[in-house]
CSV table of C-alpha atoms in Angstrom, one decimal:
chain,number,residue,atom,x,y,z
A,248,UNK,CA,-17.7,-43.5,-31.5
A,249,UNK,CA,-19.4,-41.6,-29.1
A,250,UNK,CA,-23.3,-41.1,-31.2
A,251,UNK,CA,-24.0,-44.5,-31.3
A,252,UNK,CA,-27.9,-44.4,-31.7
A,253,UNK,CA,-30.2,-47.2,-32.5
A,254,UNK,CA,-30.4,-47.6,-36.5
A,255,UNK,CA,-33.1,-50.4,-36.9
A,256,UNK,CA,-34.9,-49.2,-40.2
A,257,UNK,CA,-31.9,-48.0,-41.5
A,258,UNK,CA,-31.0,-48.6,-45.2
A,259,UNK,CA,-28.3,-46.4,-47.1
A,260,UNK,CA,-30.3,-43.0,-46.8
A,261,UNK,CA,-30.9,-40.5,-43.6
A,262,UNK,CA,-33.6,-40.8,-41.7
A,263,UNK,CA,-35.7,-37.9,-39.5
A,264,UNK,CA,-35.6,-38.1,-36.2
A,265,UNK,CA,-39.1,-36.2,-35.5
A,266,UNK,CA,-41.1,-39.4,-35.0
A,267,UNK,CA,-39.9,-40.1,-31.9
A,268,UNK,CA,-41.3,-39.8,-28.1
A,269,UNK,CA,-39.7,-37.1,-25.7
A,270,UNK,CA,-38.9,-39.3,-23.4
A,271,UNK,CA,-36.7,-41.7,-26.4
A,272,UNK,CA,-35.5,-38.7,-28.0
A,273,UNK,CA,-36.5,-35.2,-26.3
A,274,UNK,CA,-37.0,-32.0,-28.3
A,275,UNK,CA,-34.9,-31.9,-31.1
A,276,UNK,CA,-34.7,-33.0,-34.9
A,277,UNK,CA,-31.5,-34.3,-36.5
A,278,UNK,CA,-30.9,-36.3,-39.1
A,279,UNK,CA,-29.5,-40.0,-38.4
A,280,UNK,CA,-27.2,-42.5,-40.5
A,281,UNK,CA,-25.8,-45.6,-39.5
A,282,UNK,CA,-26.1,-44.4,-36.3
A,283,UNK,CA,-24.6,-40.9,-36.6
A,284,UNK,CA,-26.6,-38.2,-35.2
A,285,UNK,CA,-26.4,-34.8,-36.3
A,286,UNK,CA,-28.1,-31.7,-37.6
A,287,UNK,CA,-25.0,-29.7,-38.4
A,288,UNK,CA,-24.3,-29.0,-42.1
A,289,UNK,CA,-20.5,-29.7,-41.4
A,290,UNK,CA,-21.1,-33.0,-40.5
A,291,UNK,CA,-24.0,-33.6,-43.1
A,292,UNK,CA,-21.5,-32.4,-45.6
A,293,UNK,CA,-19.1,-35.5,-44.6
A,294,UNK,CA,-21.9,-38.4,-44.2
A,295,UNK,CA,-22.6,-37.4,-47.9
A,296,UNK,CA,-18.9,-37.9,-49.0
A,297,UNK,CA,-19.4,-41.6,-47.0
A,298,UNK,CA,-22.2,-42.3,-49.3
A,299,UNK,CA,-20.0,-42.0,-52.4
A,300,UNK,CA,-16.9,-43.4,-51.1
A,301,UNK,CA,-18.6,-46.4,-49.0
A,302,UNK,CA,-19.4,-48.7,-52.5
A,303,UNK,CA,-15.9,-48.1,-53.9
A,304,UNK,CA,-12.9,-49.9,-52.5
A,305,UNK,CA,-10.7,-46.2,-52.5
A,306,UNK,CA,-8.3,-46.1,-49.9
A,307,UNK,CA,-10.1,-43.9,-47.1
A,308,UNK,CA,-8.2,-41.4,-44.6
A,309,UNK,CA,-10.3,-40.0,-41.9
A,310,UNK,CA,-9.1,-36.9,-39.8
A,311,UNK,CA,-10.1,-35.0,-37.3
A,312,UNK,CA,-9.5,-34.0,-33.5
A,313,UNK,CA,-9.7,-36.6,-30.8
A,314,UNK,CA,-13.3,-37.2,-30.3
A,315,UNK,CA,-15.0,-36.4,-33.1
A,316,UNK,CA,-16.1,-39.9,-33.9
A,317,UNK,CA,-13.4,-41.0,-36.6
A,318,UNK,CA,-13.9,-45.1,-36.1
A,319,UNK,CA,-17.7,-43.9,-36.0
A,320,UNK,CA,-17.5,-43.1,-39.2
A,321,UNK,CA,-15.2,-46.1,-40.5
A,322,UNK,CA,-17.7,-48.2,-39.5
A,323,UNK,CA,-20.3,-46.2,-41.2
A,324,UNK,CA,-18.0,-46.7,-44.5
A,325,UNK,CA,-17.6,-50.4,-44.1
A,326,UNK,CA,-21.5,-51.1,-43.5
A,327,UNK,CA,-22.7,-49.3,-46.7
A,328,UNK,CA,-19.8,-51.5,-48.6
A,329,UNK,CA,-19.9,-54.4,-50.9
A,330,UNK,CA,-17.9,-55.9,-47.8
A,331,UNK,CA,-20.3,-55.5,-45.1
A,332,UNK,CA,-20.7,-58.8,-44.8
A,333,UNK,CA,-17.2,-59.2,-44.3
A,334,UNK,CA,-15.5,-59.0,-41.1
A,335,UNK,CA,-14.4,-55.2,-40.2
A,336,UNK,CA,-11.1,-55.5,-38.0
A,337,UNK,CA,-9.8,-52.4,-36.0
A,338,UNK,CA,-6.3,-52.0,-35.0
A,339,UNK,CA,-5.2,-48.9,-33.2
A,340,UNK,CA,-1.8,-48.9,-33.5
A,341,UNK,CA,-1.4,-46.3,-30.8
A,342,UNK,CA,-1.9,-49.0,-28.0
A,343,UNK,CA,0.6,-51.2,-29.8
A,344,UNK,CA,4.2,-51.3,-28.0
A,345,UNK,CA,6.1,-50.8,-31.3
A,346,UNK,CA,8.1,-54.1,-31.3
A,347,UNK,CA,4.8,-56.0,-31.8
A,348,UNK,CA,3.0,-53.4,-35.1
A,349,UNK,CA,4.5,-56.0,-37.4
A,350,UNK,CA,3.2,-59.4,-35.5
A,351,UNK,CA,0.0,-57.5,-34.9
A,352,UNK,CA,-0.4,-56.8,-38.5
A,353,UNK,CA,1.1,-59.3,-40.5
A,354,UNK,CA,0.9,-62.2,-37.8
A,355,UNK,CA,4.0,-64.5,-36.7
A,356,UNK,CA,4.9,-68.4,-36.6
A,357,UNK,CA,5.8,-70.2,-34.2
A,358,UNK,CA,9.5,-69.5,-32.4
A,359,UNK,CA,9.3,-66.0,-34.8
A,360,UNK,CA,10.3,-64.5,-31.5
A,361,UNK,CA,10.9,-64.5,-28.0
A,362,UNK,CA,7.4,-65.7,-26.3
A,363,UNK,CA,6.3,-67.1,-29.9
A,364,UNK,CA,4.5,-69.8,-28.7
A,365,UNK,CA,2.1,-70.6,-31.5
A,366,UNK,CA,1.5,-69.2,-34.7
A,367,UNK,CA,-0.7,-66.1,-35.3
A,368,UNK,CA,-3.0,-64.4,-38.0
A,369,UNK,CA,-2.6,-61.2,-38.3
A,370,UNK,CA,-5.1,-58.2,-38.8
A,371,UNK,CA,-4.9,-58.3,-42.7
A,372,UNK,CA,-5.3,-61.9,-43.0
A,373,UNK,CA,-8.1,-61.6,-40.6
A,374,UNK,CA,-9.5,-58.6,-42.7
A,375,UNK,CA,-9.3,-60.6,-45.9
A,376,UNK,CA,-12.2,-59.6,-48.2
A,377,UNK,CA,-13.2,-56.9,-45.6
A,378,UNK,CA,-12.2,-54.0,-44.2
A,379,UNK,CA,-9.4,-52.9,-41.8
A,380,UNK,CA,-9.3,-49.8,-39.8
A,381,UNK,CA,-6.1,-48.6,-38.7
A,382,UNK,CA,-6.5,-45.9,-35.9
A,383,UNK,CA,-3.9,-43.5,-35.0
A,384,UNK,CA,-1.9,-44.1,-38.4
A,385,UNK,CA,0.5,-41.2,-37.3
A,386,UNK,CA,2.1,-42.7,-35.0
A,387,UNK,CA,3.6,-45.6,-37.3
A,388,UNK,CA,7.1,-45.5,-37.6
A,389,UNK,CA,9.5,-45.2,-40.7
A,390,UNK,CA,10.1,-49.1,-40.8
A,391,UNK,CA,6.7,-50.5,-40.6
A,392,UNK,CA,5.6,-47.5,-42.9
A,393,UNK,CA,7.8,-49.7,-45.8
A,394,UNK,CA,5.8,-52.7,-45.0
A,395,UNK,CA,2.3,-51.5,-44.6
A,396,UNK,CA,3.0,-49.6,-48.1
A,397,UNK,CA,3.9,-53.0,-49.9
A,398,UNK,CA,0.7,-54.5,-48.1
A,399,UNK,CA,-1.4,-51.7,-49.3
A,400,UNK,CA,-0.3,-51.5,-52.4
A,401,UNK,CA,0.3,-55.2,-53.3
A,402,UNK,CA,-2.1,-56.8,-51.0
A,403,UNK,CA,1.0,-59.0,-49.8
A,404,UNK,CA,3.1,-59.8,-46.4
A,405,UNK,CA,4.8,-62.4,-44.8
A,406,UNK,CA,4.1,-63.2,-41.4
A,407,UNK,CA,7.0,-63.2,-38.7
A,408,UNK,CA,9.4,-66.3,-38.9
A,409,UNK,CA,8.1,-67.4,-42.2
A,410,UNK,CA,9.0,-67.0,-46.2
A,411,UNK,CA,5.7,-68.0,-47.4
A,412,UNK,CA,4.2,-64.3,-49.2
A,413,UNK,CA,0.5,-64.1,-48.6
A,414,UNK,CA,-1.8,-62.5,-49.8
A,415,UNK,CA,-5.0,-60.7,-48.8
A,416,UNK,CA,-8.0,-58.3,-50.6
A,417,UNK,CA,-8.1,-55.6,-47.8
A,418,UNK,CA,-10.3,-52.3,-47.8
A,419,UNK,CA,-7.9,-49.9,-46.0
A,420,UNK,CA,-9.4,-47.5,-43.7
A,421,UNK,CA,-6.7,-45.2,-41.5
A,422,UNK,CA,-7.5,-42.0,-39.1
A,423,UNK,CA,-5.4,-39.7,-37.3
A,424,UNK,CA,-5.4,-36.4,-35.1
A,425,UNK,CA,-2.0,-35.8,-36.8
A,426,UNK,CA,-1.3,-33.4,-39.5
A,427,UNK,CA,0.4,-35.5,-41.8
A,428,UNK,CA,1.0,-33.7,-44.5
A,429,UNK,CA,3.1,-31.7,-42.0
A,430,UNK,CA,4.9,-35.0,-40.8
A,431,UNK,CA,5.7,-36.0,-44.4
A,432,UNK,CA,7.3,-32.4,-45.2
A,433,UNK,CA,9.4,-33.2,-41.6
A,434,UNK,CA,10.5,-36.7,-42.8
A,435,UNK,CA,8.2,-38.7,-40.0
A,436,UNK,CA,5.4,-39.9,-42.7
A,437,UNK,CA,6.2,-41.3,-46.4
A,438,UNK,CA,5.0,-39.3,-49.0
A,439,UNK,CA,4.6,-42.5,-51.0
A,440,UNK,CA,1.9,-44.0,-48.2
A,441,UNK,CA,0.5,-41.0,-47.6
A,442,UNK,CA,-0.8,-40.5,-51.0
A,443,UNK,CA,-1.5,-44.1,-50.8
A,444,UNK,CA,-3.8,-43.6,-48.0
A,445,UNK,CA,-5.1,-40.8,-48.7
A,446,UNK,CA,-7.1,-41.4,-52.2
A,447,UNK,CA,-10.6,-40.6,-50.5
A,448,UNK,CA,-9.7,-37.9,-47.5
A,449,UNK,CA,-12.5,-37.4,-44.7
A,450,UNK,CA,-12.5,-34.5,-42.3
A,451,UNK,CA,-14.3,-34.6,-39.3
A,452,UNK,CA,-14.8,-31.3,-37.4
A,453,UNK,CA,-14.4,-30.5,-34.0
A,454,UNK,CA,-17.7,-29.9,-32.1
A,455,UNK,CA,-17.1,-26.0,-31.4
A,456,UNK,CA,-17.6,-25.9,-35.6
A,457,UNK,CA,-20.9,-27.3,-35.2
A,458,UNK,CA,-22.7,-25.9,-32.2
A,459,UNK,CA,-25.9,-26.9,-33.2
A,460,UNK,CA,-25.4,-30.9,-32.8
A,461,UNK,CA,-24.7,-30.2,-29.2
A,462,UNK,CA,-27.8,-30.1,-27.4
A,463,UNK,CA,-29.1,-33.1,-29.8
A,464,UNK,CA,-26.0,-34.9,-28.4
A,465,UNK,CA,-26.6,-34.2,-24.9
A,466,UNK,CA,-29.8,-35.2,-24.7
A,467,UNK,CA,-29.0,-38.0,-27.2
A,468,UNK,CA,-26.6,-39.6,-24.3
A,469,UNK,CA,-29.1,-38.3,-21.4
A,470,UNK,CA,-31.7,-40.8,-23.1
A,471,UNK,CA,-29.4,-43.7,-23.3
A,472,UNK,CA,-27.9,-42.9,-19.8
A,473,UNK,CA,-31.7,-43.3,-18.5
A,474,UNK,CA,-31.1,-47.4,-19.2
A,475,UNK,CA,-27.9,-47.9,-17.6
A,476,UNK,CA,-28.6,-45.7,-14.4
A,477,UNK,CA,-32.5,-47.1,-14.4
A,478,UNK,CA,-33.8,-43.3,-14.2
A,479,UNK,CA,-36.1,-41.2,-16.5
A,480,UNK,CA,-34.7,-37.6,-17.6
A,481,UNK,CA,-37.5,-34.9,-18.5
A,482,UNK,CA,-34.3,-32.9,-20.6
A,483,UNK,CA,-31.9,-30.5,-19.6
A,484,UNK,CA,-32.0,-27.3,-18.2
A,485,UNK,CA,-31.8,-24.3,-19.9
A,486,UNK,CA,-29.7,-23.1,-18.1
A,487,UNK,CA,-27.1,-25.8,-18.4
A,488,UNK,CA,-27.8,-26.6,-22.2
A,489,UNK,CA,-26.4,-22.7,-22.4
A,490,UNK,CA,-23.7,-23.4,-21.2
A,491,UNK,CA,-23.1,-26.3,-22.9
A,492,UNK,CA,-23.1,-24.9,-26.2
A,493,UNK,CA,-20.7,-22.1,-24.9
A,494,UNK,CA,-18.2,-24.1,-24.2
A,495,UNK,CA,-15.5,-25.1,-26.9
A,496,UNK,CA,-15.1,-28.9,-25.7
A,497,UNK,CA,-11.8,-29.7,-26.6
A,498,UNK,CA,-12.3,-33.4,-25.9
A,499,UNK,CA,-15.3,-32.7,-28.6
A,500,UNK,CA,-18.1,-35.5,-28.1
A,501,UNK,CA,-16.4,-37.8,-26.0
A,502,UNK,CA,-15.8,-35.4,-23.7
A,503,UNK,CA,-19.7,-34.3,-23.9
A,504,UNK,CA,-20.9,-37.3,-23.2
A,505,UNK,CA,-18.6,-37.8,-19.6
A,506,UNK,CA,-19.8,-35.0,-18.6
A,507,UNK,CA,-23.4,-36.0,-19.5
A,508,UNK,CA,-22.8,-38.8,-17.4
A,509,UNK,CA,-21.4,-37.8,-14.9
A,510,UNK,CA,-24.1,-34.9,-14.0
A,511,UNK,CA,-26.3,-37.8,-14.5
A,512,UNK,CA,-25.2,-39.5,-11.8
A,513,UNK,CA,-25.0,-36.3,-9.6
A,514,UNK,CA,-28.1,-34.9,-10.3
A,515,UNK,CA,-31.4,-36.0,-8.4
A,516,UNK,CA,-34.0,-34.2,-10.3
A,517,UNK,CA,-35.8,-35.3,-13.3
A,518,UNK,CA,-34.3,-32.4,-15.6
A,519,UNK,CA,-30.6,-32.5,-15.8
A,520,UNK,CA,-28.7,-29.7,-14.0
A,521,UNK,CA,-25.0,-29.8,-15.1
A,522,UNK,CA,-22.5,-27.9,-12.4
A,523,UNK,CA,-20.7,-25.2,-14.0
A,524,UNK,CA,-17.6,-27.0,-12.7
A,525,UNK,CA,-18.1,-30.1,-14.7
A,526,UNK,CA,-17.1,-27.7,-18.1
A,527,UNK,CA,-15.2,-25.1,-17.2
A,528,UNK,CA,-12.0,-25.8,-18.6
A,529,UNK,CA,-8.9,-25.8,-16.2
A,530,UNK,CA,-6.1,-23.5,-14.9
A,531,UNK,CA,-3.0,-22.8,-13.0
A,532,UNK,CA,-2.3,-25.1,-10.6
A,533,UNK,CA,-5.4,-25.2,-8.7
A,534,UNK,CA,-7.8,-25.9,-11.4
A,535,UNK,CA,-5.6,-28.7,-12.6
A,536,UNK,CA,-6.0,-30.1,-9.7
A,537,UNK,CA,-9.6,-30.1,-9.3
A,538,UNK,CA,-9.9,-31.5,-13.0
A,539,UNK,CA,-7.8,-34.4,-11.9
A,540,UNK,CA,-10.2,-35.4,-9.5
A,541,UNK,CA,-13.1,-34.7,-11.7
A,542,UNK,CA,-11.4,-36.9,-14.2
A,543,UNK,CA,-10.2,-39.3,-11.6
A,544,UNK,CA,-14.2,-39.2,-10.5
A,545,UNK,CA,-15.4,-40.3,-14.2
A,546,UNK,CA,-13.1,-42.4,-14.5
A,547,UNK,CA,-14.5,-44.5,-11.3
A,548,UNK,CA,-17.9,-44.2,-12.5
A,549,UNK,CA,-17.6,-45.6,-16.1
A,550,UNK,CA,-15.6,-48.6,-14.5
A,551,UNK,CA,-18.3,-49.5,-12.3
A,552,UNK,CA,-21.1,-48.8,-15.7
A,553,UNK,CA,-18.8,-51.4,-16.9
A,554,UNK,CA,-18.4,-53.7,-14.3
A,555,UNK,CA,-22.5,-53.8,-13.8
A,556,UNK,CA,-22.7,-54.2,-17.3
A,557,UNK,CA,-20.2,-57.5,-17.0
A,558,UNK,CA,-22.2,-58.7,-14.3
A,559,UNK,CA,-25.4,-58.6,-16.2
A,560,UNK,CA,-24.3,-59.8,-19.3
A,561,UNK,CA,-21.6,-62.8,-17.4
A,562,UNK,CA,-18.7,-61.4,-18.6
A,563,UNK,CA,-19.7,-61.7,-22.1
A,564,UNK,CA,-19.1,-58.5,-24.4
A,565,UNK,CA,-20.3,-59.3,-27.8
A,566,UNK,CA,-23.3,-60.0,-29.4
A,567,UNK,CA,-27.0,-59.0,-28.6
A,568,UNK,CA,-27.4,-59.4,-24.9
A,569,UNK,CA,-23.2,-58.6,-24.3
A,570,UNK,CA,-22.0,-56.0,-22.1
A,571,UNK,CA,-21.5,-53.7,-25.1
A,572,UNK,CA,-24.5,-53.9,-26.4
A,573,UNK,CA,-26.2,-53.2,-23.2
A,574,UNK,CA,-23.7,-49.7,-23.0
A,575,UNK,CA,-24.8,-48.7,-26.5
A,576,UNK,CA,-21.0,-49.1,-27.4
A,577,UNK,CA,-18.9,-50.9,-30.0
A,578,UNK,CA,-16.9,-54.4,-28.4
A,579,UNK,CA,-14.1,-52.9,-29.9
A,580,UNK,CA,-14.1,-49.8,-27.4
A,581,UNK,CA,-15.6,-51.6,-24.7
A,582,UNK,CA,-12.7,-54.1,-25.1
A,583,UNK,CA,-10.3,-51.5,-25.0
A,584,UNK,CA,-11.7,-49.9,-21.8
A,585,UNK,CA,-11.9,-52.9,-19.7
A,586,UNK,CA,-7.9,-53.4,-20.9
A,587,UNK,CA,-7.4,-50.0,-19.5
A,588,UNK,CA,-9.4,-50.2,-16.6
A,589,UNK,CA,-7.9,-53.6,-16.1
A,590,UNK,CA,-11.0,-55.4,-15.8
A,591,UNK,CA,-10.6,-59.6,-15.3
A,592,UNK,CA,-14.2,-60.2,-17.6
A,593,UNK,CA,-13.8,-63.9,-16.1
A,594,UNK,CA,-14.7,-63.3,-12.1
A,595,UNK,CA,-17.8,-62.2,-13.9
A,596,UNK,CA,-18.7,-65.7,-16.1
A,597,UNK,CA,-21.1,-68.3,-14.0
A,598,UNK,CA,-18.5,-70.6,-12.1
A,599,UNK,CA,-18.5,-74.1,-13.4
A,600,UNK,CA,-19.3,-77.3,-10.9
């Protein structure tokens, strides 16, 4: 999610970053793919297993730690597909109260349920002939594991309050942080949808197993930070690109990239000095404390990217000149941020006389 880079000139090969001018890129070389950036063999290794799983329709199951860039990479699946011109529809079923998985997937009809007040599509139906990425697959329970199993492997469901079987030609792509090989010996994942998800497994790995991608990241997000904050960046210190590639980053590249931004914000001189502080990671009492405010601190600052990014775009997050675009994010995760942030996108839209 989090290497989002500009992939204009693109086709279904990698490209060389080498060409480009320090101040759009900086010093380093890595290799970019649907808008993955890397220079790691790890991760190289993995963008070539998307190449030869992308054209088929194999079931695809993408794990790795939080972070690491899992719907990234579905995405990079879906475009090199003989569905990319199909919708791609992402449903993290984490964020889901659990009473709602089956109306969220499968859809509902009118009086299905209590607030029922119109009818529904579901995910699938809205994925039909594309692709559909379900995040956080783990966290699926017994009872909806039997009903996305029939979907999968029939391509049919029935929608809430109806008898009607539909059907729908799906592309299943699932990811989790979850062993669930380990859940399936425990009883809390079906062997039978495991192995049904599973055909085509994809492991991401963590950032502190490929080192070298992290100063091509950080300067990857310093450069698109120099658009949102209106400021040019000359790199970063030596100093703190040391210890940035010291440091294990358990949040892996999402958690990079906060703290990119926020010694962006901090820092007043044109080569980025990150504060020790920023990755150190925390403990005992005291240190917790000081990475809640921290976190409390980034928090604040990537509502108010948003916010400004709302404003400019009027409230609009899609498309070519929406708020998402003009972050360098997905709408999807933009979406999900302003939910959690609890953004109202319409105080934002041009009042109507």
């Amino acid at each position: 999610m989090s290497t989002l880079a500009e992939t204009t000139g693109l086709n279904h090969g990698f490209t060389m970053i080498d060409t480009l001018a320090p101040a759009d890129f900086l010093s380093h070389t890595a290799w970019r793919s649907d808008g993955i950036v890397s220079q790691s063999p790890a991760l190289l290794d993995a963008l070539e297993r998307v190449k030869r799983v992308a054209p088929t329709d194999a079931t695809v199951l993408i794990t790795g730690e939080t972070g690491t860039g899992k719907e990234l990479i579905a995405r990079a699946i879906h475009r090199r597909s003989r569905r990319a011109n199909r919708p791609m529809v992402t449903v993290n079923l984490a964020a889901i109260p659990e009473p709602l998985v089956a109306s969220e997937l499968f859809g509902h009809e009118h009086g299905a349920f209590t607030g029922a007040i119109q009818r529904r599509i579901g995910r699938f139906e809205a994925a039909d002939r594309g692709t559909l990425f379900l995040d956080e697959i783990g966290q699926l329970s017994i009872d909806m594991q039997v009903s996305l199993l029939r979907a999968v492997q029939e391509g049919e469901f029935e929608r809430l309050g109806a008898s009607e079987t539909r059907r729908a030609d799906v592309r299943i792509i699932t990811a989790t942080n979850r062993d669930l090989e380990t859940q399936v010996e425990e009883g809390g994942f079906r062997a039978d949808l495991f192995y049904r998800l599973s055909v085509f497994p994809l492991h991401l790995p963590p950032l502190r197993e490929r080192r070298e991608d992290i100063p091509v990241l950080a300067e990857y997000f310093l450069c698109r930070l120099q658009k949102v904050l209106g400021r040019r960046f000359d790199g970063v210190e030596s100093q703190s690109m040391d210890r940035l590639k010291a440091f294990d980053w358990p949040g892996n590249i999402r958690q990079l990239e906060n703290v990119i931004e926020h010694a962006a914000i901090l820092c007043d001189e044109p080569v980025l000095h990150v504060p020790a502080a920023l990755i150190t990671r925390a403990r005992g009492p005291v240190a917790m404390s000081a990475g809640s405010r921290l976190a409390q601190t980034l928090h604040h600052s990537e509502q108010q990217l948003i916010e400004q990014a709302l404003a400019d775009a009027s409230g609009r997050v899609a498309g070519c000149m929406g708020a998402a675009s003009r972050l360098g994010v997905p709408a999807s995760t933009l979406e999900s941020k302003i939910r959690r942030y609890r953004i109202d996108k319409l105080r934002f839209r041009p009042r109507q006389n």
